[in-house]
PDB file of C-alpha atoms in Angstrom:
ATOM      1  CA  MET A1020      -0.018  -0.061  -0.184  1.00 41.00           C
ATOM      2  CA  GLY A1021       1.401   3.442  -0.897  1.00 41.00           C
ATOM      3  CA  SER A1022       2.239   6.362   1.278  1.00 41.00           C
ATOM      4  CA  ALA A1023      -1.347   8.102   0.344  1.00 41.00           C
ATOM      5  CA  ASP A1024      -3.083   5.100   0.591  1.00 39.00           C
ATOM      6  CA  GLU A1025      -1.893   4.723   4.005  1.00 43.00           C
ATOM      7  CA  GLU A1026      -2.808   8.340   5.102  1.00 47.00           C
ATOM      8  CA  THR A1027      -6.253   7.623   3.006  1.00 39.00           C
ATOM      9  CA  LEU A1028      -6.530   4.973   5.298  1.00 40.00           C
ATOM     10  CA  ASN A1029      -5.989   6.612   8.647  1.00 42.00           C
ATOM     11  CA  ASN A1030      -8.752   9.580   8.523  1.00 42.00           C
ATOM     12  CA  CYS A1031     -11.139   6.993   8.120  1.00 41.00           C
ATOM     13  CA  GLU A1032     -10.121   5.216  11.149  1.00 44.00           C
ATOM     14  CA  GLU A1033     -10.080   8.714  12.572  1.00 47.00           C
ATOM     15  CA  SER A1034     -12.966   9.524  12.036  1.00 43.00           C
ATOM     16  CA  LEU A1035     -14.183   6.605  12.997  1.00 46.00           C
ATOM     17  CA  SER A1036     -12.428   6.603  16.100  1.00 44.00           C
ATOM     18  CA  GLY A1037     -15.158   8.038  18.615  1.00 45.00           C
ATOM     19  CA  SER A1038     -17.165   5.018  18.057  1.00 43.00           C
ATOM     20  CA  ALA A1039     -14.972   2.391  19.782  1.00 41.00           C
ATOM     21  CA  ASP A1040     -14.157   5.020  22.246  1.00 44.00           C
ATOM     22  CA  GLU A1041     -17.921   5.235  23.297  1.00 43.00           C
ATOM     23  CA  GLU A1042     -18.956   2.152  23.735  1.00 42.00           C
ATOM     24  CA  SER A1043     -18.090   1.865  27.439  1.00 34.00           C
ATOM     25  CA  SER A1044     -20.433   4.144  28.398  1.00 38.00           C
ATOM     26  CA  LEU A1045     -23.323   2.199  27.710  1.00 38.00           C
ATOM     27  CA  GLN A1046     -22.106  -0.013  30.706  1.00 40.00           C
ATOM     28  CA  VAL A1047     -23.736   2.617  32.662  1.00 37.00           C
ATOM     29  CA  GLU A1048     -26.909   1.492  32.151  1.00 40.00           C
ATOM     30  CA  GLU A1049     -26.079  -1.972  33.109  1.00 42.00           C
ATOM     31  CA  ASN A1050     -25.426  -0.888  37.280  1.00 42.00           C
ATOM     32  CA  SER A1051     -28.654   1.053  37.810  1.00 44.00           C
ATOM     33  CA  PRO A1052     -31.391  -0.243  40.206  1.00 43.00           C
ATOM     34  CA  GLN A1053     -34.583  -1.756  40.080  1.00 46.00           C
ATOM     35  CA  SER A1054     -37.840   0.551  40.512  1.00 43.00           C
ATOM     36  CA  ASN A1055     -40.535  -1.011  42.838  1.00 47.00           C
ATOM     37  CA  THR A1056     -43.683   0.432  41.233  1.00 42.00           C
ATOM     38  CA  SER A1057     -46.330  -2.257  40.370  1.00 57.00           C
ATOM     39  CA  THR A1058     -48.839  -0.690  38.249  1.00 74.00           C
ATOM     40  CA  TYR A1059     -46.408   0.661  35.992  1.00 88.00           C
ATOM     41  CA  GLN A1060     -43.312  -1.806  34.267  1.00 92.00           C
ATOM     42  CA  ASP A1061     -40.579   0.107  35.676  1.00 93.00           C
ATOM     43  CA  GLU A1062     -38.677  -3.395  36.511  1.00 93.00           C
ATOM     44  CA  GLU A1063     -39.546  -4.582  33.189  1.00 96.00           C
ATOM     45  CA  TRP A1064     -38.685  -1.805  31.202  1.00 96.00           C
ATOM     46  CA  ILE A1065     -35.029  -1.742  33.221  1.00 95.00           C
ATOM     47  CA  ALA A1066     -34.052  -4.905  32.478  1.00 95.00           C
ATOM     48  CA  SER A1067     -35.692  -5.025  28.885  1.00 96.00           C
ATOM     49  CA  ALA A1068     -32.929  -1.612  28.418  1.00 96.00           C
ATOM     50  CA  LYS A1069     -30.404  -3.436  30.652  1.00 94.00           C
ATOM     51  CA  ASN A1070     -30.109  -6.412  27.931  1.00 96.00           C
ATOM     52  CA  GLN A1071     -30.605  -4.250  25.137  1.00 97.00           C
ATOM     53  CA  SER A1072     -27.339  -2.190  26.273  1.00 96.00           C
ATOM     54  CA  LYS A1073     -25.431  -5.671  26.369  1.00 97.00           C
ATOM     55  CA  ILE A1074     -26.812  -6.073  22.640  1.00 97.00           C
ATOM     56  CA  ILE A1075     -25.420  -2.744  21.463  1.00 98.00           C
ATOM     57  CA  ARG A1076     -22.203  -3.216  23.527  1.00 97.00           C
ATOM     58  CA  THR A1077     -21.188  -5.925  21.707  1.00 97.00           C
ATOM     59  CA  ASP A1078     -22.360  -4.082  17.973  1.00 98.00           C
ATOM     60  CA  PHE A1079     -20.126  -1.305  19.550  1.00 97.00           C
ATOM     61  CA  ALA A1080     -17.182  -4.192  20.095  1.00 97.00           C
ATOM     62  CA  GLY A1081     -17.607  -5.535  17.096  1.00 97.00           C
ATOM     63  CA  ILE A1082     -16.974  -2.341  15.186  1.00 97.00           C
ATOM     64  CA  SER A1083     -14.554  -1.461  17.415  1.00 95.00           C
ATOM     65  CA  SER A1084     -12.882  -4.834  16.316  1.00 95.00           C
ATOM     66  CA  ALA A1085     -13.453  -3.779  13.079  1.00 94.00           C
ATOM     67  CA  ARG A1086     -11.798  -0.237  12.866  1.00 92.00           C
ATOM     68  CA  GLU A1087      -8.661  -1.562  14.342  1.00 91.00           C
ATOM     69  CA  SER A1088      -7.943  -3.843  11.846  1.00 90.00           C
ATOM     70  CA  PHE A1089     -10.236  -0.993   9.408  1.00 89.00           C
ATOM     71  CA  ASP A1090     -11.814  -4.385   7.959  1.00 94.00           C
ATOM     72  CA  ALA A1091     -14.588  -2.319   5.363  1.00 96.00           C
ATOM     73  CA  ASP A1092     -16.514  -5.442   5.062  1.00 97.00           C
ATOM     74  CA  VAL A1093     -16.864  -6.426   8.446  1.00 97.00           C
ATOM     75  CA  LEU A1094     -17.190  -2.844   9.239  1.00 97.00           C
ATOM     76  CA  GLY A1095     -20.226  -2.560   7.414  1.00 98.00           C
ATOM     77  CA  LYS A1096     -21.123  -5.522   8.835  1.00 98.00           C
ATOM     78  CA  TRP A1097     -21.509  -4.356  12.314  1.00 98.00           C
ATOM     79  CA  GLY A1098     -22.793  -1.022  11.489  1.00 98.00           C
ATOM     80  CA  GLN A1099     -25.597  -3.073   9.914  1.00 98.00           C
ATOM     81  CA  ASN A1100     -25.973  -5.044  12.973  1.00 98.00           C
ATOM     82  CA  LEU A1101     -26.308  -1.713  15.019  1.00 98.00           C
ATOM     83  CA  VAL A1102     -28.919  -0.343  13.089  1.00 99.00           C
ATOM     84  CA  ASN A1103     -31.134  -2.973  13.629  1.00 98.00           C
ATOM     85  CA  ASP A1104     -30.669  -3.734  17.237  1.00 98.00           C
ATOM     86  CA  THR A1105     -31.831  -0.461  17.870  1.00 98.00           C
ATOM     87  CA  ARG A1106     -34.350  -0.624  15.846  1.00 98.00           C
ATOM     88  CA  GLU A1107     -35.155  -3.947  18.447  1.00 98.00           C
ATOM     89  CA  ALA A1108     -34.743  -2.725  21.160  1.00 98.00           C
ATOM     90  CA  LYS A1109     -36.916   0.968  20.295  1.00 98.00           C
ATOM     91  CA  GLU A1110     -39.074  -1.463  18.909  1.00 97.00           C
ATOM     92  CA  GLU A1111     -39.340  -3.205  22.663  1.00 97.00           C
ATOM     93  CA  ASN A1112     -39.202  -0.041  24.768  1.00 96.00           C
ATOM     94  CA  ASP A1113     -42.209   0.758  23.174  1.00 96.00           C
ATOM     95  CA  ASN A1114     -44.006  -1.554  24.762  1.00 94.00           C
ATOM     96  CA  TYR A1115     -43.165  -0.507  28.196  1.00 96.00           C
ATOM     97  CA  THR A1116     -45.112   2.209  30.041  1.00 95.00           C
ATOM     98  CA  VAL A1117     -43.213   3.526  32.913  1.00 95.00           C
ATOM     99  CA  SER A1118     -44.235   5.671  35.623  1.00 94.00           C
ATOM    100  CA  SER A1119     -43.447   9.540  35.789  1.00 94.00           C
ATOM    101  CA  THR A1120     -39.989   8.668  37.879  1.00 93.00           C
ATOM    102  CA  LEU A1121     -38.649   7.092  35.026  1.00 95.00           C
ATOM    103  CA  GLN A1122     -40.382   8.879  31.841  1.00 96.00           C
ATOM    104  CA  ASP A1123     -37.369  11.194  31.648  1.00 97.00           C
ATOM    105  CA  ALA A1124     -35.073   7.825  32.032  1.00 97.00           C
ATOM    106  CA  GLN A1125     -36.874   6.287  28.824  1.00 97.00           C
ATOM    107  CA  LYS A1126     -36.978   9.697  26.605  1.00 98.00           C
ATOM    108  CA  GLN A1127     -33.217   9.807  26.971  1.00 98.00           C
ATOM    109  CA  TRP A1128     -33.069   6.229  26.487  1.00 98.00           C
ATOM    110  CA  VAL A1129     -34.862   6.588  22.898  1.00 98.00           C
ATOM    111  CA  LEU A1130     -32.604   9.228  21.774  1.00 98.00           C
ATOM    112  CA  ALA A1131     -29.611   7.644  22.722  1.00 98.00           C
ATOM    113  CA  LEU A1132     -31.253   4.547  19.924  1.00 98.00           C
ATOM    114  CA  GLN A1133     -31.877   7.122  17.722  1.00 99.00           C
ATOM    115  CA  ASP A1134     -28.400   8.566  17.650  1.00 99.00           C
ATOM    116  CA  TYR A1135     -27.532   4.843  17.485  1.00 99.00           C
ATOM    117  CA  ASN A1136     -29.817   3.553  14.808  1.00 99.00           C
ATOM    118  CA  LYS A1137     -27.786   6.822  12.695  1.00 99.00           C
ATOM    119  CA  ALA A1138     -24.518   6.322  13.706  1.00 98.00           C
ATOM    120  CA  GLY A1139     -24.627   2.633  11.983  1.00 99.00           C
ATOM    121  CA  LYS A1140     -26.162   3.494   8.985  1.00 99.00           C
ATOM    122  CA  PHE A1141     -23.410   6.548   8.610  1.00 99.00           C
ATOM    123  CA  ILE A1142     -21.481   3.338   9.455  1.00 98.00           C
ATOM    124  CA  VAL A1143     -22.232   0.917   6.910  1.00 98.00           C
ATOM    125  CA  THR A1144     -22.411   3.776   4.027  1.00 99.00           C
ATOM    126  CA  GLY A1145     -18.965   5.257   5.258  1.00 98.00           C
ATOM    127  CA  ALA A1146     -18.071   1.447   4.562  1.00 98.00           C
ATOM    128  CA  ASP A1147     -19.556   0.924   1.589  1.00 98.00           C
ATOM    129  CA  ALA A1148     -18.398   4.280  -0.137  1.00 98.00           C
ATOM    130  CA  TYR A1149     -14.616   3.545   1.440  1.00 97.00           C
ATOM    131  CA  LYS A1150     -14.776  -0.303  -0.276  1.00 96.00           C
ATOM    132  CA  ASN A1151     -15.974   1.712  -3.725  1.00 97.00           C
ATOM    133  CA  GLY A1152     -13.198   4.251  -3.615  1.00 96.00           C
ATOM    134  CA  HIS A1153     -14.760   7.660  -2.682  1.00 98.00           C
ATOM    135  CA  ILE A1154     -12.794   7.750   0.683  1.00 96.00           C
ATOM    136  CA  ILE A1155     -13.719  11.116   1.249  1.00 98.00           C
ATOM    137  CA  SER A1156     -17.885  10.147   1.209  1.00 98.00           C
ATOM    138  CA  ALA A1157     -16.370   7.422   3.895  1.00 97.00           C
ATOM    139  CA  THR A1158     -14.277   9.719   5.826  1.00 97.00           C
ATOM    140  CA  ASN A1159     -17.241  11.904   6.074  1.00 98.00           C
ATOM    141  CA  ASP A1160     -19.314   9.352   6.752  1.00 98.00           C
ATOM    142  CA  PHE A1161     -17.616   7.676   9.522  1.00 97.00           C
ATOM    143  CA  ARG A1162     -17.230  11.668  11.282  1.00 98.00           C
ATOM    144  CA  LYS A1163     -21.003  11.373  11.471  1.00 98.00           C
ATOM    145  CA  ALA A1164     -21.283   8.335  12.710  1.00 98.00           C
ATOM    146  CA  ALA A1165     -19.061   9.287  15.606  1.00 97.00           C
ATOM    147  CA  THR A1166     -21.011  12.580  16.376  1.00 98.00           C
ATOM    148  CA  PHE A1167     -24.204  10.443  16.244  1.00 98.00           C
ATOM    149  CA  VAL A1168     -22.295   7.640  19.154  1.00 98.00           C
ATOM    150  CA  LYS A1169     -21.473  10.945  20.982  1.00 98.00           C
ATOM    151  CA  THR A1170     -24.487  12.588  20.881  1.00 98.00           C
ATOM    152  CA  GLY A1171     -26.394   8.615  21.597  1.00 98.00           C
ATOM    153  CA  THR A1172     -24.036   7.895  24.860  1.00 97.00           C
ATOM    154  CA  GLU A1173     -24.712  11.579  25.958  1.00 98.00           C
ATOM    155  CA  SER A1174     -28.200  10.257  26.023  1.00 98.00           C
ATOM    156  CA  ALA A1175     -27.785   7.046  27.155  1.00 96.00           C
ATOM    157  CA  LYS A1176     -25.707   8.650  30.480  1.00 96.00           C
ATOM    158  CA  LEU A1177     -28.464  10.842  30.663  1.00 96.00           C
ATOM    159  CA  ALA A1178     -30.840   8.220  30.897  1.00 96.00           C
ATOM    160  CA  ALA A1179     -28.736   5.833  33.641  1.00 94.00           C
ATOM    161  CA  ALA A1180     -28.676   8.913  35.892  1.00 94.00           C
ATOM    162  CA  TYR A1181     -32.175   9.455  35.970  1.00 93.00           C
ATOM    163  CA  VAL A1182     -32.506   5.298  37.202  1.00 90.00           C
ATOM    164  CA  GLU A1183     -30.178   5.838  39.848  1.00 84.00           C
ATOM    165  CA  PRO A1184     -31.769   7.107  43.324  1.00 70.00           C
TER     166      PRO A1184
END
């Protein structure tokens, strides 16, 4: 690979670097306490959000691994997994009615899922653009993905903060 190709690859990797660094923030959801509200589905929603968070963390681990080796095919597949898993998490989330104590947490969780979904879409289009030799487009898509990961992570942290006592 020539130095121009290596520089291009490094630019793409740098654009995506925010994705891998943000995955640990999803773990905040894991340590959230359970509510005892019986008239609402608070406990069930928290359990569901924890489960979905684990699945999404797996997607980010795959994205991180593919980014480190910069395997565009694998990166695109993990990006698509993120799209699918966040869509399913949002659909599952919509099945729960939570008490007023957790409504802000649920709203922030939905915002996180929406941003992670957009990030996944930009990872997929960035990987495809890279494979087709459209390096500038790929770099721009990876930057957008990193931005959505960052904002999604901020929302996930807020969701976890609302759940904490």
